[in-house]
Amino acid sequence: LVRLRARLARSQNSLGKGLLTLLSREHLDEDTWEEIEETLLIADVGVVPTQELVERLRERVKVLGTRTPADLRALLKEELLTLIGTDFDRAVKTESGEDTPGVIMVVGVNGTGKTTTTGKLARVLVADGRSVVLGAADTFRAAAADQLQTWGERVGARTVRGPEGGDPASIAYDAVKEGIAEGADVVLIDTAGRLHTKTGLMDELGKVKRVVEKHGPLDEILLVLDATTGQNGLTQARVFAEVVDITGIVLTKLDGTAKGGIVVAVQRELGVPVKLVGLGEGPDDLAPFEPEAFVDALIG
Ligand code: GDP
């Protein structure tokens, strides 16, 4: 975790440090406030949250007698935390019933890191003592099932797969059936994310969801978003949210961007919390999203 935090800090500190430096200027004139606004927009915080934050900062700085670095840091930290939201339930739910495993569906556009995230999540769960079955329902991308199976072998989870181009819903169904037969704790289902037709996506994900729910409740539908894609990612999020009820967001590739503001923008957009963040390609590079640690990494 320490290593992950360090990595996050390296990628994100231009935003928070930039803000802190600007707020510390001797004269907080209009140009400076504009620069603060720009810094937030460049980091993908989004227009409305940026305006809100700048307004709050202006008000609070006004009533602040002195502007010591410690004062400013505390103030900025508090306001960024308010913006990110500290009262979301960010735990990934895996509530297995007596005879049924907890089921998590992982959705998102291809290339965002869906399969990798599914593998990393399996690893976290297995390390936590849970038995996991993987469902390779991304039958659209040829290598996805192999990739998932490799992850499964690495972490000690069985992978249920079907023929290439097979029916995702029937694979999802089989995976949950296998989970029940094995008495597994959690079934993770990787899905395909082609976006060229919304109806196609809707039909497919809707069907996967329905067959899974035949066995019992679905615990989570996690949407994987690539943090480096900015506004595009938000557009994708909107489409998926229309298709299925997203319960949590996984923001991947935060190691490769300084645009951590997307956390704020996407939560606003969907009204669901960022629960996990991807900070690299390796097996240990998935971390729970902790607002406080994130803001600390931002401010440096
Ligand atoms: P999928 O098509 O959505 O299933 O995407 P993949 O899981 O195959 O991932 C696409 C690429 O992104 C792969 O090269 C992954 O190693 C890489 N990737 C996934 N998550 C992360 C992350 O958090 N950080 C970085 N730097 N790369 C990632």
Short mmCIF file of C-alpha atoms and ligand atoms in Angstrom, two decimals:
data_model
loop_
_atom_site.label_atom_id
_atom_site.label_comp_id
_atom_site.label_asym_id
_atom_site.label_seq_id
_atom_site.Cartn_x
_atom_site.Cartn_y
_atom_site.Cartn_z
CA LEU A 1 0.00 0.00 0.00
CA VAL A 2 2.85 2.35 0.79
CA ARG A 3 4.31 1.68 -2.63
CA LEU A 4 0.94 2.32 -4.25
CA ARG A 5 0.55 5.56 -2.39
CA ALA A 6 3.97 6.67 -3.53
CA ARG A 7 3.04 5.89 -7.11
CA LEU A 8 -0.21 7.77 -6.81
CA ALA A 9 1.59 10.72 -5.30
CA ARG A 10 4.08 10.79 -8.16
CA SER A 11 1.36 10.88 -10.78
CA GLN A 12 -0.98 13.26 -8.99
CA ASN A 13 1.09 15.79 -7.17
CA SER A 14 1.15 18.32 -9.96
CA LEU A 15 -2.53 19.06 -9.30
CA GLY A 16 -2.51 19.51 -5.55
CA LYS A 17 0.93 21.08 -5.35
CA GLY A 18 -0.03 23.44 -8.14
CA LEU A 19 -3.12 24.52 -6.24
CA LEU A 20 -1.21 24.97 -3.03
CA THR A 21 1.48 27.04 -4.74
CA LEU A 22 -1.13 29.26 -6.35
CA LEU A 23 -3.03 29.72 -3.09
CA SER A 24 0.20 30.71 -1.37
CA ARG A 25 0.87 33.64 -3.66
CA GLU A 26 1.22 36.92 -1.89
CA HIS A 27 -1.57 38.53 -3.90
CA LEU A 28 -4.54 36.38 -4.71
CA ASP A 29 -5.68 38.46 -7.65
CA GLU A 30 -8.17 37.54 -10.37
CA ASP A 31 -5.43 36.10 -12.56
CA THR A 32 -4.42 33.74 -9.81
CA TRP A 33 -7.99 32.57 -9.26
CA GLU A 34 -8.25 31.99 -12.97
CA GLU A 35 -5.08 29.91 -12.86
CA ILE A 36 -6.54 27.90 -9.98
CA GLU A 37 -9.65 27.28 -12.03
CA GLU A 38 -7.59 26.27 -15.02
CA THR A 39 -5.51 23.86 -12.95
CA LEU A 40 -8.67 22.12 -11.80
CA LEU A 41 -10.17 21.96 -15.27
CA ILE A 42 -6.96 20.56 -16.74
CA ALA A 43 -7.04 17.85 -14.09
CA ASP A 44 -10.54 16.85 -15.32
CA VAL A 45 -12.38 17.90 -12.18
CA GLY A 46 -15.24 19.10 -14.39
CA VAL A 47 -16.78 22.55 -14.84
CA VAL A 48 -19.43 22.61 -12.13
CA PRO A 49 -17.33 21.05 -9.34
CA THR A 50 -14.47 23.40 -10.29
CA GLN A 51 -16.68 26.45 -9.97
CA GLU A 52 -18.02 25.24 -6.66
CA LEU A 53 -14.57 24.61 -5.28
CA VAL A 54 -13.15 27.93 -6.43
CA GLU A 55 -16.08 29.76 -4.89
CA ARG A 56 -15.62 27.97 -1.57
CA LEU A 57 -11.88 28.61 -1.59
CA ARG A 58 -12.38 32.30 -2.31
CA GLU A 59 -14.81 32.65 0.57
CA ARG A 60 -12.68 30.76 3.01
CA VAL A 61 -9.41 32.43 2.10
CA LYS A 62 -11.11 35.80 2.60
CA VAL A 63 -11.95 35.07 6.22
CA LEU A 64 -8.62 33.47 6.89
CA GLY A 65 -6.51 36.04 8.71
CA THR A 66 -3.09 34.67 7.98
CA ARG A 67 -2.27 32.37 5.14
CA THR A 68 0.41 30.12 6.55
CA PRO A 69 1.30 27.07 4.44
CA ALA A 70 -0.22 24.86 7.13
CA ASP A 71 -3.49 26.82 7.10
CA LEU A 72 -3.76 26.65 3.35
CA ARG A 73 -2.92 22.99 3.24
CA ALA A 74 -5.58 22.16 5.83
CA LEU A 75 -8.14 24.28 4.06
CA LEU A 76 -7.43 22.79 0.65
CA LYS A 77 -7.48 19.28 2.06
CA GLU A 78 -10.83 19.84 3.69
CA GLU A 79 -12.39 21.30 0.57
CA LEU A 80 -11.03 18.60 -1.73
CA LEU A 81 -12.35 15.94 0.64
CA THR A 82 -15.78 17.58 0.63
CA LEU A 83 -15.71 17.57 -3.15
CA ILE A 84 -14.75 13.89 -3.32
CA GLY A 85 -17.26 12.91 -0.64
CA THR A 86 -16.32 11.06 2.50
CA ASP A 87 -19.64 9.40 3.25
CA PHE A 88 -19.97 7.05 0.30
CA ASP A 89 -19.84 3.34 1.11
CA ARG A 90 -16.79 2.35 -0.91
CA ALA A 91 -16.48 -1.28 0.15
CA VAL A 92 -16.82 -3.84 -2.63
CA LYS A 93 -19.73 -6.04 -1.60
CA THR A 94 -19.29 -9.78 -1.80
CA GLU A 95 -22.15 -11.11 0.24
CA SER A 96 -22.47 -14.80 -0.35
CA GLY A 97 -25.67 -16.48 0.78
CA GLU A 98 -25.84 -19.85 2.44
CA ASP A 99 -25.67 -21.74 -0.83
CA THR A 100 -24.87 -18.99 -3.26
CA PRO A 101 -21.69 -17.07 -3.91
CA GLY A 102 -21.54 -13.31 -4.09
CA VAL A 103 -21.54 -12.23 -7.72
CA ILE A 104 -19.77 -9.25 -9.22
CA MET A 105 -20.11 -8.20 -12.84
CA VAL A 106 -17.28 -6.15 -14.30
CA VAL A 107 -18.27 -3.91 -17.21
CA GLY A 108 -16.59 -1.24 -19.30
CA VAL A 109 -15.24 -0.46 -22.74
CA ASN A 110 -12.56 -2.77 -24.11
CA GLY A 111 -9.08 -1.54 -23.40
CA THR A 112 -9.98 0.22 -20.17
CA GLY A 113 -8.47 -2.60 -18.11
CA LYS A 114 -11.51 -4.73 -17.40
CA THR A 115 -9.89 -8.13 -17.61
CA THR A 116 -6.81 -6.99 -15.71
CA THR A 117 -9.02 -5.50 -13.00
CA THR A 118 -11.03 -8.71 -12.74
CA GLY A 119 -7.80 -10.65 -12.30
CA LYS A 120 -6.40 -8.25 -9.73
CA LEU A 121 -9.67 -8.27 -7.81
CA ALA A 122 -9.63 -12.06 -7.76
CA ARG A 123 -6.16 -11.89 -6.31
CA VAL A 124 -7.25 -9.52 -3.55
CA LEU A 125 -10.21 -11.74 -2.66
CA VAL A 126 -8.18 -14.95 -2.68
CA ALA A 127 -5.51 -13.30 -0.53
CA ASP A 128 -8.34 -12.43 1.82
CA GLY A 129 -9.22 -16.12 2.14
CA ARG A 130 -12.16 -16.16 -0.25
CA SER A 131 -12.56 -18.80 -2.96
CA VAL A 132 -13.24 -17.31 -6.37
CA VAL A 133 -14.60 -18.52 -9.71
CA LEU A 134 -14.00 -16.40 -12.81
CA GLY A 135 -16.47 -16.16 -15.68
CA ALA A 136 -14.93 -15.25 -19.02
CA ALA A 137 -18.00 -13.66 -20.60
CA ASP A 138 -15.96 -11.31 -22.78
CA THR A 139 -16.27 -13.51 -25.85
CA PHE A 140 -15.87 -10.56 -28.19
CA ARG A 141 -12.16 -9.97 -27.69
CA ALA A 142 -10.41 -13.14 -28.76
CA ALA A 143 -7.62 -13.11 -26.17
CA ALA A 144 -9.74 -12.03 -23.21
CA ALA A 145 -10.62 -15.55 -22.01
CA ASP A 146 -6.99 -16.70 -22.21
CA GLN A 147 -5.88 -13.58 -20.37
CA LEU A 148 -8.46 -14.15 -17.63
CA GLN A 149 -7.56 -17.80 -17.34
CA THR A 150 -3.90 -16.89 -16.91
CA TRP A 151 -4.90 -14.59 -14.08
CA GLY A 152 -7.03 -17.39 -12.61
CA GLU A 153 -4.13 -19.83 -12.68
CA ARG A 154 -1.87 -17.25 -11.12
CA VAL A 155 -4.19 -16.49 -8.22
CA GLY A 156 -5.79 -19.91 -7.77
CA ALA A 157 -9.27 -19.38 -9.19
CA ARG A 158 -11.06 -21.61 -11.68
CA THR A 159 -12.05 -19.94 -14.94
CA VAL A 160 -15.29 -20.88 -16.69
CA ARG A 161 -15.14 -20.12 -20.38
CA GLY A 162 -16.95 -20.96 -23.58
CA PRO A 163 -16.22 -21.10 -27.27
CA GLU A 164 -14.85 -17.99 -28.94
CA GLY A 165 -17.74 -15.76 -29.96
CA GLY A 166 -20.01 -17.82 -27.70
CA ASP A 167 -22.97 -16.50 -25.78
CA PRO A 168 -21.78 -14.33 -22.87
CA ALA A 169 -24.97 -14.90 -20.89
CA SER A 170 -24.64 -18.66 -21.00
CA ILE A 171 -21.02 -18.43 -19.84
CA ALA A 172 -22.07 -16.14 -16.99
CA TYR A 173 -24.80 -18.64 -16.12
CA ASP A 174 -22.32 -21.51 -16.14
CA ALA A 175 -19.85 -19.56 -14.03
CA VAL A 176 -22.39 -18.92 -11.31
CA LYS A 177 -23.53 -22.56 -11.50
CA GLU A 178 -19.92 -23.64 -11.09
CA GLY A 179 -19.53 -21.23 -8.18
CA ILE A 180 -22.52 -22.78 -6.46
CA ALA A 181 -21.31 -26.33 -7.17
CA GLU A 182 -17.87 -25.54 -5.76
CA GLY A 183 -19.27 -23.66 -2.80
CA ALA A 184 -17.21 -20.66 -3.90
CA ASP A 185 -17.49 -17.38 -2.04
CA VAL A 186 -17.39 -15.05 -5.02
CA VAL A 187 -17.95 -15.26 -8.77
CA LEU A 188 -16.40 -12.50 -10.86
CA ILE A 189 -17.75 -12.05 -14.37
CA ASP A 190 -15.72 -10.27 -17.01
CA THR A 191 -17.91 -8.92 -19.81
CA ALA A 192 -17.40 -7.50 -23.29
CA GLY A 193 -17.48 -3.76 -23.80
CA ARG A 194 -18.00 -2.92 -27.40
CA LEU A 195 -19.81 0.31 -27.69
CA HIS A 196 -20.67 0.73 -31.32
CA THR A 197 -24.30 -0.09 -30.80
CA LYS A 198 -25.94 0.85 -27.57
CA THR A 199 -28.81 -1.59 -28.14
CA GLY A 200 -26.35 -4.42 -28.67
CA LEU A 201 -24.57 -3.59 -25.45
CA MET A 202 -27.83 -3.17 -23.63
CA ASP A 203 -29.15 -6.52 -24.85
CA GLU A 204 -25.95 -8.32 -23.96
CA LEU A 205 -25.32 -6.87 -20.52
CA GLY A 206 -29.01 -7.00 -19.67
CA LYS A 207 -29.09 -10.68 -20.56
CA VAL A 208 -25.95 -11.46 -18.56
CA LYS A 209 -27.46 -9.67 -15.59
CA ARG A 210 -30.77 -11.50 -15.88
CA VAL A 211 -29.27 -14.98 -16.06
CA VAL A 212 -26.97 -14.24 -13.13
CA GLU A 213 -29.95 -13.05 -11.11
CA LYS A 214 -31.73 -16.32 -11.74
CA HIS A 215 -29.32 -17.83 -9.22
CA GLY A 216 -29.58 -15.07 -6.68
CA PRO A 217 -28.83 -11.41 -6.10
CA LEU A 218 -26.03 -9.63 -7.91
CA ASP A 219 -23.77 -7.86 -5.42
CA GLU A 220 -22.02 -5.37 -7.60
CA ILE A 221 -21.81 -4.08 -11.13
CA LEU A 222 -18.42 -2.40 -11.30
CA LEU A 223 -17.75 -0.03 -14.16
CA VAL A 224 -14.11 0.12 -15.22
CA LEU A 225 -13.01 3.49 -16.58
CA ASP A 226 -9.61 4.49 -17.91
CA ALA A 227 -8.59 7.66 -16.04
CA THR A 228 -6.51 8.84 -18.97
CA THR A 229 -9.53 9.20 -21.26
CA GLY A 230 -11.04 12.29 -19.60
CA GLN A 231 -14.30 13.46 -21.10
CA ASN A 232 -14.51 10.34 -23.25
CA GLY A 233 -14.55 8.25 -20.12
CA LEU A 234 -17.45 10.30 -18.83
CA THR A 235 -19.40 9.75 -22.02
CA GLN A 236 -18.79 6.00 -21.71
CA ALA A 237 -19.88 6.08 -18.09
CA ARG A 238 -23.14 7.72 -19.07
CA VAL A 239 -23.89 5.03 -21.68
CA PHE A 240 -23.19 2.15 -19.31
CA ALA A 241 -25.22 3.74 -16.56
CA GLU A 242 -28.20 3.83 -18.93
CA VAL A 243 -27.75 0.15 -19.68
CA VAL A 244 -27.18 -1.33 -16.19
CA ASP A 245 -27.28 -0.10 -12.61
CA ILE A 246 -23.67 0.61 -11.85
CA THR A 247 -22.87 0.19 -8.14
CA GLY A 248 -19.23 1.24 -8.15
CA ILE A 249 -16.47 2.61 -10.32
CA VAL A 250 -12.96 1.31 -10.82
CA LEU A 251 -10.66 4.01 -12.14
CA THR A 252 -7.70 2.41 -13.89
CA LYS A 253 -4.37 3.80 -15.10
CA LEU A 254 -4.27 6.52 -12.48
CA ASP A 255 -0.52 5.82 -12.47
CA GLY A 256 -0.33 7.11 -16.01
CA THR A 257 -2.06 10.45 -15.60
CA ALA A 258 -2.00 13.54 -13.46
CA LYS A 259 -5.70 14.01 -14.13
CA GLY A 260 -6.97 12.64 -10.86
CA GLY A 261 -9.83 15.13 -10.93
CA ILE A 262 -11.79 12.62 -12.96
CA VAL A 263 -12.63 10.94 -9.64
CA VAL A 264 -14.80 13.94 -8.78
CA ALA A 265 -16.31 14.29 -12.24
CA VAL A 266 -17.33 10.67 -12.63
CA GLN A 267 -18.89 10.37 -9.19
CA ARG A 268 -20.95 13.48 -9.93
CA GLU A 269 -21.97 12.10 -13.26
CA LEU A 270 -23.18 8.74 -11.98
CA GLY A 271 -23.85 9.38 -8.32
CA VAL A 272 -21.95 6.20 -7.45
CA PRO A 273 -18.61 6.05 -5.68
CA VAL A 274 -15.18 5.23 -7.01
CA LYS A 275 -14.43 2.05 -5.06
CA LEU A 276 -11.11 0.88 -6.48
CA VAL A 277 -8.20 2.39 -8.37
CA GLY A 278 -5.74 0.76 -10.73
CA LEU A 279 -2.19 1.99 -10.32
CA GLY A 280 -0.25 -0.22 -12.70
CA GLU A 281 -0.30 -3.40 -14.73
CA GLY A 282 0.99 -5.73 -12.04
CA PRO A 283 -1.01 -8.09 -9.85
CA ASP A 284 -0.72 -5.92 -6.75
CA ASP A 285 -1.62 -2.68 -8.45
CA LEU A 286 -5.25 -2.48 -7.41
CA ALA A 287 -6.11 -0.50 -4.31
CA PRO A 288 -9.23 0.54 -2.47
CA PHE A 289 -10.02 4.16 -3.14
CA GLU A 290 -9.39 6.09 0.05
CA PRO A 291 -10.34 9.77 -0.26
CA GLU A 292 -8.00 10.91 2.50
CA ALA A 293 -4.95 9.12 1.13
CA PHE A 294 -5.87 10.33 -2.33
CA VAL A 295 -6.07 13.96 -1.23
CA ASP A 296 -2.82 13.63 0.69
CA ALA A 297 -1.24 12.31 -2.49
CA LEU A 298 -2.69 15.24 -4.40
CA ILE A 299 -1.38 17.90 -2.08
CA GLY A 300 1.91 16.15 -1.44
P1 GDP B 1 -9.93 -4.85 -21.30
O1 GDP B 1 -9.99 -4.90 -22.78
O2 GDP B 1 -10.78 -3.75 -20.74
O3 GDP B 1 -10.19 -6.15 -20.64
O4 GDP B 1 -8.45 -4.37 -20.95
P2 GDP B 1 -7.17 -5.16 -20.38
O5 GDP B 1 -7.46 -5.67 -19.02
O6 GDP B 1 -6.71 -6.13 -21.39
O7 GDP B 1 -6.14 -3.95 -20.22
C1 GDP B 1 -5.72 -3.16 -21.30
C2 GDP B 1 -4.29 -2.68 -21.04
O8 GDP B 1 -4.28 -1.77 -19.94
C3 GDP B 1 -3.35 -3.81 -20.65
O9 GDP B 1 -2.11 -3.58 -21.25
C4 GDP B 1 -3.24 -3.67 -19.13
O10 GDP B 1 -2.03 -4.17 -18.62
C5 GDP B 1 -3.34 -2.18 -18.97
N1 GDP B 1 -3.80 -1.77 -17.63
C6 GDP B 1 -4.89 -2.22 -16.97
N2 GDP B 1 -5.01 -1.58 -15.78
C7 GDP B 1 -3.98 -0.71 -15.68
C8 GDP B 1 -3.54 0.26 -14.68
O11 GDP B 1 -4.15 0.46 -13.63
N3 GDP B 1 -2.39 0.96 -14.97
C9 GDP B 1 -1.73 0.78 -16.14
N4 GDP B 1 -0.64 1.54 -16.34
N5 GDP B 1 -2.11 -0.09 -17.08
C10 GDP B 1 -3.21 -0.84 -16.87
#
